[in-house]
Short mmCIF file of N, CA and C in Angstrom, two decimals:
data_model
loop_
_atom_site.label_atom_id
_atom_site.label_comp_id
_atom_site.label_asym_id
_atom_site.label_seq_id
_atom_site.Cartn_x
_atom_site.Cartn_y
_atom_site.Cartn_z
N MET A 1 129.41 64.52 77.79
CA MET A 1 128.42 65.16 78.63
C MET A 1 127.24 64.17 78.81
N GLU A 2 126.75 64.04 80.06
CA GLU A 2 125.67 63.12 80.37
C GLU A 2 124.33 63.84 80.25
N LEU A 3 123.35 63.18 79.66
CA LEU A 3 122.01 63.77 79.48
C LEU A 3 121.16 63.41 80.69
N SER A 4 120.41 64.35 81.16
CA SER A 4 119.48 64.08 82.26
C SER A 4 118.07 64.04 81.73
N PRO A 5 117.12 63.40 82.41
CA PRO A 5 115.74 63.37 81.95
C PRO A 5 115.12 64.75 81.82
N ALA A 6 115.66 65.72 82.57
CA ALA A 6 115.10 67.09 82.50
C ALA A 6 115.49 67.78 81.20
N GLY A 7 116.37 67.17 80.47
CA GLY A 7 116.77 67.77 79.21
C GLY A 7 118.26 68.05 79.20
N LEU A 8 118.70 68.77 78.21
CA LEU A 8 120.11 69.11 78.09
C LEU A 8 120.44 70.27 79.04
N GLY A 9 121.66 70.51 79.24
CA GLY A 9 122.07 71.63 80.05
C GLY A 9 122.60 71.24 81.41
N GLY A 10 122.62 69.97 81.72
CA GLY A 10 123.22 69.50 82.94
C GLY A 10 122.44 69.80 84.22
N ARG A 11 121.20 70.22 84.11
CA ARG A 11 120.41 70.46 85.35
C ARG A 11 119.94 69.14 85.91
N PRO A 12 120.08 68.95 87.21
CA PRO A 12 119.65 67.69 87.79
C PRO A 12 118.15 67.55 87.78
N ASN A 13 117.69 66.30 87.70
CA ASN A 13 116.27 66.02 87.73
C ASN A 13 115.78 66.01 89.19
N LEU A 14 115.03 67.04 89.58
CA LEU A 14 114.55 67.16 90.98
C LEU A 14 113.10 66.66 91.14
N ALA A 15 112.54 66.12 90.09
CA ALA A 15 111.13 65.70 90.18
C ALA A 15 110.86 64.73 91.33
N PRO A 16 111.70 63.73 91.58
CA PRO A 16 111.39 62.82 92.71
C PRO A 16 111.37 63.54 94.06
N PHE A 17 112.15 64.61 94.19
CA PHE A 17 112.23 65.30 95.48
C PHE A 17 111.06 66.28 95.69
N ARG A 18 110.37 66.63 94.62
CA ARG A 18 109.24 67.55 94.76
C ARG A 18 108.07 66.89 95.49
N ARG A 19 108.03 65.58 95.53
CA ARG A 19 106.95 64.86 96.19
C ARG A 19 107.16 64.73 97.71
N TRP A 20 108.34 65.00 98.19
CA TRP A 20 108.65 64.81 99.60
C TRP A 20 107.72 65.56 100.56
N PRO A 21 107.45 66.87 100.33
CA PRO A 21 106.55 67.55 101.27
C PRO A 21 105.19 66.89 101.34
N ALA A 22 104.64 66.46 100.21
CA ALA A 22 103.33 65.83 100.22
C ALA A 22 103.40 64.49 100.92
N MET A 23 104.48 63.71 100.70
CA MET A 23 104.63 62.43 101.33
C MET A 23 104.79 62.58 102.87
N LEU A 24 105.51 63.59 103.30
CA LEU A 24 105.67 63.83 104.72
C LEU A 24 104.35 64.24 105.37
N ALA A 25 103.54 64.99 104.63
CA ALA A 25 102.21 65.39 105.15
C ALA A 25 101.34 64.15 105.32
N VAL A 26 101.37 63.22 104.38
CA VAL A 26 100.59 62.00 104.50
C VAL A 26 101.05 61.17 105.70
N VAL A 27 102.36 61.05 105.88
CA VAL A 27 102.91 60.31 107.03
C VAL A 27 102.48 60.95 108.33
N ALA A 28 102.48 62.29 108.40
CA ALA A 28 102.06 63.00 109.61
C ALA A 28 100.59 62.73 109.92
N VAL A 29 99.74 62.76 108.91
CA VAL A 29 98.32 62.54 109.12
C VAL A 29 98.07 61.09 109.56
N VAL A 30 98.72 60.13 108.93
CA VAL A 30 98.54 58.72 109.29
C VAL A 30 99.05 58.48 110.72
N THR A 31 100.20 59.05 111.04
CA THR A 31 100.74 58.89 112.37
C THR A 31 99.82 59.51 113.42
N ALA A 32 99.28 60.67 113.13
CA ALA A 32 98.38 61.33 114.08
C ALA A 32 97.13 60.49 114.29
N GLY A 33 96.65 59.80 113.24
CA GLY A 33 95.48 58.97 113.37
C GLY A 33 95.72 57.78 114.29
N CYS A 34 96.97 57.34 114.44
CA CYS A 34 97.27 56.21 115.28
C CYS A 34 97.62 56.63 116.70
N ALA A 35 97.72 57.90 116.94
CA ALA A 35 98.10 58.38 118.26
C ALA A 35 96.88 58.48 119.17
N SER A 36 97.10 58.92 120.38
CA SER A 36 96.02 59.14 121.33
C SER A 36 95.10 60.22 120.81
N PRO A 37 93.91 60.30 121.35
CA PRO A 37 92.97 61.34 120.91
C PRO A 37 93.56 62.72 121.05
N SER A 38 93.30 63.59 120.05
CA SER A 38 93.86 64.93 120.09
C SER A 38 93.02 65.87 120.94
N SER A 39 91.73 65.72 120.97
CA SER A 39 90.90 66.55 121.83
C SER A 39 90.34 65.69 122.92
N PRO A 40 90.00 66.31 124.07
CA PRO A 40 89.55 65.51 125.21
C PRO A 40 88.27 64.73 124.87
N LEU A 41 88.26 63.48 125.28
CA LEU A 41 87.11 62.64 125.13
C LEU A 41 86.33 62.55 126.42
N PRO A 42 85.08 62.17 126.37
CA PRO A 42 84.32 62.03 127.62
C PRO A 42 85.02 61.10 128.59
N GLU A 43 84.81 61.35 129.88
CA GLU A 43 85.44 60.56 130.92
C GLU A 43 84.37 59.80 131.70
N GLU A 44 84.83 58.96 132.61
CA GLU A 44 83.91 58.12 133.37
C GLU A 44 82.81 58.91 134.05
N GLN A 45 83.14 60.05 134.65
CA GLN A 45 82.12 60.83 135.36
C GLN A 45 81.09 61.42 134.42
N ASP A 46 81.35 61.43 133.11
CA ASP A 46 80.38 61.93 132.13
C ASP A 46 79.37 60.86 131.70
N MET A 47 79.56 59.62 132.10
CA MET A 47 78.74 58.54 131.63
C MET A 47 77.32 58.47 132.19
N PRO A 48 77.10 58.59 133.51
CA PRO A 48 75.73 58.42 134.01
C PRO A 48 74.74 59.38 133.38
N GLY A 49 73.57 58.88 133.07
CA GLY A 49 72.51 59.67 132.45
C GLY A 49 71.78 58.84 131.43
N VAL A 50 70.88 59.48 130.72
CA VAL A 50 70.10 58.82 129.68
C VAL A 50 70.71 59.13 128.32
N TRP A 51 70.91 58.08 127.54
CA TRP A 51 71.52 58.20 126.21
C TRP A 51 70.51 57.69 125.17
N CYS A 52 70.32 58.47 124.13
CA CYS A 52 69.36 58.11 123.06
C CYS A 52 70.14 57.54 121.88
N GLY A 53 69.74 56.40 121.39
CA GLY A 53 70.42 55.74 120.32
C GLY A 53 69.98 56.16 118.94
N SER A 54 70.88 55.99 117.98
CA SER A 54 70.58 56.35 116.59
C SER A 54 69.47 55.49 116.00
N GLU A 55 69.19 54.36 116.66
CA GLU A 55 68.14 53.45 116.19
C GLU A 55 67.01 53.36 117.22
N GLN A 56 66.80 54.47 117.93
CA GLN A 56 65.69 54.66 118.90
C GLN A 56 65.88 53.94 120.23
N GLU A 57 67.05 53.38 120.52
CA GLU A 57 67.28 52.75 121.82
C GLU A 57 67.34 53.84 122.88
N ILE A 58 67.00 53.44 124.12
CA ILE A 58 67.14 54.31 125.27
C ILE A 58 68.05 53.56 126.27
N LEU A 59 69.23 54.10 126.51
CA LEU A 59 70.22 53.51 127.41
C LEU A 59 70.33 54.40 128.63
N THR A 60 70.07 53.83 129.79
CA THR A 60 70.18 54.57 131.05
C THR A 60 71.39 54.02 131.81
N LEU A 61 72.39 54.84 131.98
CA LEU A 61 73.59 54.49 132.76
C LEU A 61 73.43 55.14 134.13
N LYS A 62 73.41 54.32 135.16
CA LYS A 62 73.22 54.83 136.53
C LYS A 62 74.55 55.01 137.24
N ALA A 63 74.57 55.92 138.19
CA ALA A 63 75.78 56.22 138.93
C ALA A 63 76.30 55.01 139.71
N ASP A 64 75.46 54.03 140.02
CA ASP A 64 75.89 52.83 140.74
C ASP A 64 76.48 51.77 139.79
N ASP A 65 76.80 52.18 138.57
CA ASP A 65 77.42 51.30 137.55
C ASP A 65 76.48 50.22 137.01
N THR A 66 75.17 50.44 137.13
CA THR A 66 74.22 49.53 136.49
C THR A 66 73.62 50.26 135.29
N PHE A 67 72.99 49.49 134.40
CA PHE A 67 72.34 50.10 133.24
C PHE A 67 71.06 49.35 132.91
N GLU A 68 70.20 50.05 132.18
CA GLU A 68 69.00 49.46 131.60
C GLU A 68 68.96 49.99 130.17
N ILE A 69 68.49 49.15 129.26
CA ILE A 69 68.33 49.57 127.88
C ILE A 69 66.99 49.04 127.37
N THR A 70 66.30 49.88 126.61
CA THR A 70 65.02 49.49 126.00
C THR A 70 65.11 49.74 124.51
N ARG A 71 64.18 49.12 123.79
CA ARG A 71 64.10 49.26 122.32
C ARG A 71 65.38 48.78 121.63
N LEU A 72 65.91 47.67 122.08
CA LEU A 72 67.15 47.14 121.47
C LEU A 72 67.01 47.04 119.96
N SER A 73 68.00 47.55 119.24
CA SER A 73 67.98 47.55 117.78
C SER A 73 68.62 46.28 117.22
N LYS A 74 68.38 46.03 115.96
CA LYS A 74 69.00 44.89 115.26
C LYS A 74 70.53 45.03 115.29
N THR A 75 71.03 46.24 115.04
CA THR A 75 72.50 46.46 115.06
C THR A 75 73.07 46.10 116.42
N HIS A 76 72.43 46.59 117.46
CA HIS A 76 72.89 46.32 118.83
C HIS A 76 72.88 44.81 119.09
N LEU A 77 71.77 44.16 118.76
CA LEU A 77 71.67 42.70 118.98
C LEU A 77 72.66 41.92 118.15
N ASP A 78 72.87 42.33 116.91
CA ASP A 78 73.86 41.64 116.06
C ASP A 78 75.25 41.70 116.68
N GLU A 79 75.61 42.86 117.22
CA GLU A 79 76.92 43.00 117.88
C GLU A 79 76.98 42.21 119.17
N LEU A 80 75.92 42.23 119.92
CA LEU A 80 75.85 41.58 121.21
C LEU A 80 75.77 40.05 121.11
N LEU A 81 74.87 39.58 120.25
CA LEU A 81 74.61 38.14 120.15
C LEU A 81 75.25 37.45 118.96
N GLY A 82 75.87 38.25 118.09
CA GLY A 82 76.52 37.66 116.91
C GLY A 82 77.67 36.76 117.32
N ASP A 83 77.79 35.68 116.63
CA ASP A 83 78.86 34.70 116.91
C ASP A 83 79.32 34.14 115.57
N PRO A 84 80.61 34.28 115.29
CA PRO A 84 81.12 33.81 113.99
C PRO A 84 80.98 32.31 113.79
N ASN A 85 80.72 31.57 114.88
CA ASN A 85 80.58 30.13 114.79
C ASN A 85 79.14 29.69 114.42
N TYR A 86 78.22 30.64 114.38
CA TYR A 86 76.82 30.34 114.10
C TYR A 86 76.29 31.17 112.98
N VAL A 87 75.24 30.71 112.34
CA VAL A 87 74.54 31.48 111.31
C VAL A 87 73.82 32.65 111.99
N ASP A 88 73.72 33.76 111.29
CA ASP A 88 73.03 34.93 111.84
C ASP A 88 71.66 34.55 112.35
N GLY A 89 71.36 35.07 113.55
CA GLY A 89 70.03 34.82 114.15
C GLY A 89 69.92 33.52 114.89
N TYR A 90 70.94 32.69 114.89
CA TYR A 90 70.87 31.39 115.55
C TYR A 90 70.55 31.52 117.03
N ARG A 91 71.28 32.41 117.71
CA ARG A 91 71.07 32.54 119.17
C ARG A 91 69.69 33.07 119.47
N ILE A 92 69.16 33.97 118.66
CA ILE A 92 67.81 34.49 118.90
C ILE A 92 66.81 33.37 118.73
N ARG A 93 66.99 32.54 117.69
CA ARG A 93 66.09 31.39 117.46
C ARG A 93 66.16 30.40 118.61
N MET A 94 67.36 30.09 119.08
CA MET A 94 67.53 29.06 120.06
C MET A 94 67.31 29.52 121.51
N GLU A 95 67.78 30.71 121.85
CA GLU A 95 67.73 31.18 123.24
C GLU A 95 66.48 32.04 123.54
N PHE A 96 65.90 32.61 122.51
CA PHE A 96 64.77 33.52 122.71
C PHE A 96 63.54 33.12 121.93
N ASP A 97 63.47 31.84 121.56
CA ASP A 97 62.33 31.28 120.82
C ASP A 97 62.00 32.08 119.55
N GLY A 98 63.05 32.61 118.90
CA GLY A 98 62.88 33.34 117.66
C GLY A 98 62.42 34.74 117.79
N VAL A 99 62.22 35.25 119.02
CA VAL A 99 61.77 36.62 119.24
C VAL A 99 62.93 37.43 119.76
N ALA A 100 63.36 38.45 119.01
CA ALA A 100 64.52 39.24 119.43
C ALA A 100 64.22 39.99 120.72
N PRO A 101 65.15 39.96 121.68
CA PRO A 101 64.94 40.70 122.92
C PRO A 101 64.81 42.21 122.65
N THR A 102 64.03 42.86 123.47
CA THR A 102 63.82 44.30 123.29
C THR A 102 64.40 45.15 124.42
N SER A 103 64.82 44.46 125.50
CA SER A 103 65.35 45.20 126.65
C SER A 103 66.43 44.37 127.35
N GLY A 104 67.22 45.07 128.15
CA GLY A 104 68.25 44.38 128.88
C GLY A 104 68.71 45.23 130.05
N SER A 105 69.49 44.57 130.92
CA SER A 105 70.05 45.29 132.06
C SER A 105 71.32 44.58 132.50
N GLY A 106 72.12 45.29 133.29
CA GLY A 106 73.35 44.72 133.76
C GLY A 106 74.21 45.79 134.40
N THR A 107 75.51 45.63 134.28
CA THR A 107 76.46 46.59 134.84
C THR A 107 77.32 47.17 133.72
N TRP A 108 77.82 48.38 133.95
CA TRP A 108 78.69 49.01 132.99
C TRP A 108 80.02 49.32 133.65
N SER A 109 81.07 49.33 132.84
CA SER A 109 82.38 49.69 133.34
C SER A 109 83.11 50.50 132.29
N PHE A 110 83.89 51.44 132.73
CA PHE A 110 84.65 52.36 131.88
C PHE A 110 86.11 51.96 131.95
N ARG A 111 86.75 51.92 130.81
CA ARG A 111 88.19 51.60 130.78
C ARG A 111 88.85 52.40 129.67
N VAL A 112 90.16 52.58 129.83
CA VAL A 112 90.95 53.30 128.84
C VAL A 112 92.09 52.38 128.41
N THR A 113 92.28 52.22 127.09
CA THR A 113 93.34 51.36 126.58
C THR A 113 94.71 52.01 126.80
N THR A 114 95.76 51.24 126.60
CA THR A 114 97.12 51.81 126.76
C THR A 114 97.39 52.88 125.73
N GLN A 115 96.62 52.94 124.64
CA GLN A 115 96.79 53.98 123.62
C GLN A 115 95.98 55.24 123.99
N GLY A 116 95.22 55.18 125.10
CA GLY A 116 94.47 56.36 125.54
C GLY A 116 93.03 56.40 125.04
N TRP A 117 92.52 55.29 124.46
CA TRP A 117 91.16 55.28 123.94
C TRP A 117 90.19 54.76 124.99
N PRO A 118 89.14 55.50 125.32
CA PRO A 118 88.17 55.02 126.31
C PRO A 118 87.11 54.12 125.69
N PHE A 119 86.67 53.17 126.46
CA PHE A 119 85.57 52.25 126.05
C PHE A 119 84.62 52.06 127.23
N LEU A 120 83.38 51.77 126.92
CA LEU A 120 82.39 51.46 127.93
C LEU A 120 81.91 50.05 127.64
N ASP A 121 82.09 49.18 128.61
CA ASP A 121 81.63 47.79 128.47
C ASP A 121 80.28 47.61 129.15
N LEU A 122 79.30 47.12 128.41
CA LEU A 122 78.00 46.79 128.96
C LEU A 122 77.96 45.29 129.18
N SER A 123 77.99 44.89 130.46
CA SER A 123 77.93 43.46 130.81
C SER A 123 76.48 43.12 131.14
N TYR A 124 75.86 42.44 130.23
CA TYR A 124 74.44 42.09 130.38
C TYR A 124 74.24 40.99 131.38
N HIS A 125 73.31 41.19 132.33
CA HIS A 125 72.92 40.15 133.28
C HIS A 125 71.56 39.58 132.87
N SER A 126 70.81 40.38 132.09
CA SER A 126 69.48 39.95 131.69
C SER A 126 69.13 40.55 130.35
N LEU A 127 68.49 39.73 129.49
CA LEU A 127 67.93 40.17 128.21
C LEU A 127 66.48 39.69 128.20
N ASP A 128 65.57 40.62 128.20
CA ASP A 128 64.13 40.29 128.30
C ASP A 128 63.82 39.32 129.43
N GLY A 129 64.48 39.53 130.57
CA GLY A 129 64.23 38.70 131.76
C GLY A 129 64.98 37.38 131.75
N LYS A 130 65.68 37.04 130.67
CA LYS A 130 66.45 35.80 130.65
C LYS A 130 67.91 36.08 131.00
N LYS A 131 68.49 35.22 131.77
CA LYS A 131 69.88 35.39 132.23
C LYS A 131 70.82 35.53 131.02
N SER A 132 71.77 36.43 131.14
CA SER A 132 72.71 36.68 130.07
C SER A 132 74.11 36.92 130.67
N SER A 133 75.12 36.58 129.92
CA SER A 133 76.51 36.87 130.31
C SER A 133 77.24 37.53 129.15
N ASP A 134 76.47 38.09 128.23
CA ASP A 134 77.07 38.74 127.04
C ASP A 134 77.59 40.14 127.41
N VAL A 135 78.62 40.56 126.72
CA VAL A 135 79.23 41.88 126.93
C VAL A 135 79.31 42.60 125.60
N LEU A 136 78.91 43.88 125.59
CA LEU A 136 79.01 44.71 124.40
C LEU A 136 79.99 45.85 124.69
N GLU A 137 80.98 46.05 123.82
CA GLU A 137 81.93 47.10 123.96
C GLU A 137 81.48 48.29 123.13
N LEU A 138 81.34 49.43 123.77
CA LEU A 138 81.00 50.68 123.07
C LEU A 138 82.21 51.59 123.15
N GLY A 139 82.57 52.19 122.00
CA GLY A 139 83.61 53.18 122.02
C GLY A 139 83.09 54.47 122.60
N VAL A 140 83.93 55.16 123.32
CA VAL A 140 83.56 56.48 123.85
C VAL A 140 84.22 57.50 122.94
N ASP A 141 83.42 58.30 122.29
CA ASP A 141 83.93 59.19 121.25
C ASP A 141 83.22 60.51 121.36
N HIS A 142 83.32 61.34 120.35
CA HIS A 142 82.52 62.56 120.28
C HIS A 142 82.19 62.87 118.84
N ASP A 143 81.11 63.56 118.68
CA ASP A 143 80.60 63.93 117.36
C ASP A 143 80.36 65.43 117.42
N GLU A 144 81.23 66.19 116.77
CA GLU A 144 81.15 67.67 116.82
C GLU A 144 81.11 68.13 118.27
N GLU A 145 82.04 67.62 119.06
CA GLU A 145 82.20 68.02 120.47
C GLU A 145 81.09 67.50 121.38
N LYS A 146 80.15 66.71 120.83
CA LYS A 146 79.09 66.13 121.64
C LYS A 146 79.50 64.71 121.99
N PRO A 147 79.45 64.34 123.29
CA PRO A 147 79.86 62.97 123.64
C PRO A 147 79.00 61.93 122.91
N ALA A 148 79.64 60.83 122.56
CA ALA A 148 78.95 59.75 121.86
C ALA A 148 79.48 58.40 122.34
N LEU A 149 78.57 57.44 122.47
CA LEU A 149 78.91 56.03 122.71
C LEU A 149 78.63 55.35 121.41
N VAL A 150 79.61 54.63 120.85
CA VAL A 150 79.46 54.10 119.48
C VAL A 150 79.77 52.63 119.37
N ILE A 151 79.09 52.02 118.41
CA ILE A 151 79.45 50.66 117.95
C ILE A 151 80.20 50.90 116.65
N TYR A 152 81.49 50.56 116.64
CA TYR A 152 82.32 50.73 115.47
C TYR A 152 82.11 49.62 114.46
N ASP A 153 82.31 49.94 113.20
CA ASP A 153 82.29 48.96 112.14
C ASP A 153 83.69 48.36 112.05
N GLY A 154 83.99 47.45 112.94
CA GLY A 154 85.32 46.87 113.00
C GLY A 154 86.14 47.52 114.09
N ASN A 155 87.02 48.47 113.73
CA ASN A 155 87.84 49.12 114.76
C ASN A 155 87.59 50.63 114.77
N ARG A 156 88.29 51.29 115.65
CA ARG A 156 88.07 52.73 115.91
C ARG A 156 88.28 53.59 114.68
N ASP A 157 89.08 53.14 113.74
CA ASP A 157 89.35 53.93 112.53
C ASP A 157 88.26 53.84 111.49
N ASN A 158 87.29 52.93 111.70
CA ASN A 158 86.22 52.76 110.74
C ASN A 158 85.01 53.58 111.14
N SER A 159 83.98 53.51 110.31
CA SER A 159 82.78 54.29 110.57
C SER A 159 81.98 53.70 111.75
N TRP A 160 80.97 54.46 112.16
CA TRP A 160 80.09 54.04 113.25
C TRP A 160 78.93 53.26 112.65
N LEU A 161 78.55 52.12 113.26
CA LEU A 161 77.38 51.39 112.87
C LEU A 161 76.15 51.97 113.56
N SER A 162 76.35 52.39 114.79
CA SER A 162 75.26 52.87 115.64
C SER A 162 75.87 53.72 116.72
N TRP A 163 75.12 54.66 117.28
CA TRP A 163 75.65 55.54 118.32
C TRP A 163 74.58 55.99 119.30
N PHE A 164 75.05 56.49 120.41
CA PHE A 164 74.18 57.07 121.45
C PHE A 164 74.69 58.45 121.77
N HIS A 165 73.79 59.41 121.94
CA HIS A 165 74.12 60.73 122.46
C HIS A 165 73.31 60.94 123.71
N LYS A 166 73.89 61.71 124.66
CA LYS A 166 73.09 62.05 125.88
C LYS A 166 71.86 62.81 125.47
N CYS A 167 70.75 62.53 126.12
CA CYS A 167 69.50 63.21 125.77
C CYS A 167 68.79 63.62 127.04
N ASP A 168 67.94 64.62 126.89
CA ASP A 168 67.18 65.15 128.03
C ASP A 168 65.85 64.48 128.09
N MET A 169 65.83 63.32 128.69
CA MET A 169 64.55 62.62 128.88
C MET A 169 64.63 61.80 130.17
N PRO A 170 63.54 61.57 130.80
CA PRO A 170 63.58 60.79 132.03
C PRO A 170 63.91 59.31 131.75
N ALA A 171 64.47 58.67 132.72
CA ALA A 171 64.77 57.25 132.59
C ALA A 171 63.45 56.50 132.34
N PRO A 172 63.42 55.52 131.43
CA PRO A 172 62.19 54.84 131.06
C PRO A 172 61.49 54.16 132.22
N THR A 173 62.23 53.71 133.24
CA THR A 173 61.62 53.02 134.36
C THR A 173 61.12 53.97 135.44
N GLY A 174 61.40 55.26 135.28
CA GLY A 174 61.02 56.25 136.26
C GLY A 174 62.04 56.37 137.37
N SER A 175 63.12 55.54 137.33
CA SER A 175 64.14 55.65 138.34
C SER A 175 65.14 56.71 137.91
N PRO A 176 65.83 57.33 138.84
CA PRO A 176 66.80 58.37 138.47
C PRO A 176 67.96 57.78 137.72
N ALA A 177 68.48 58.55 136.74
CA ALA A 177 69.60 58.04 135.92
C ALA A 177 70.91 58.25 136.63
N GLY A 178 71.04 59.12 137.51
CA GLY A 178 72.32 59.43 138.12
C GLY A 178 72.32 59.28 139.53
#
């Protein structure tokens, strides 16, 4: 008679199979995280308006696909002007005489990846009046069903470094937002 780890009596050891439901649940959650968004995300027509940033920025997206931003934050500038080939702050020292830009303008475009994730690209034409060709990619997401434009910490599965929510305030320049 062969002994099983469960003890005598010839009962098969089912311990390895008891983990299957939990393992399948983990696989389902991980797979769902890699799929397209489960609830509707904001769309291009939802973009125009004034957006208030988590670091006090004011982003105005106009219906003609242009934007203005004021009170640029360090996080925003780090993402926009950061370059792995240079030491932090190099571009601000060299291109802006050591003074971080506080405003910018340019055009915005909305796009959706093949996986169904929307992004908003801010193509800067000007930073504090100086010509720019930098582009910042913002994820289009939601926070408790409230639309959000976010700077991700790496990729979409990571936390948010900074975000914008639509806010009820006039455009800073006095021009209409939409």
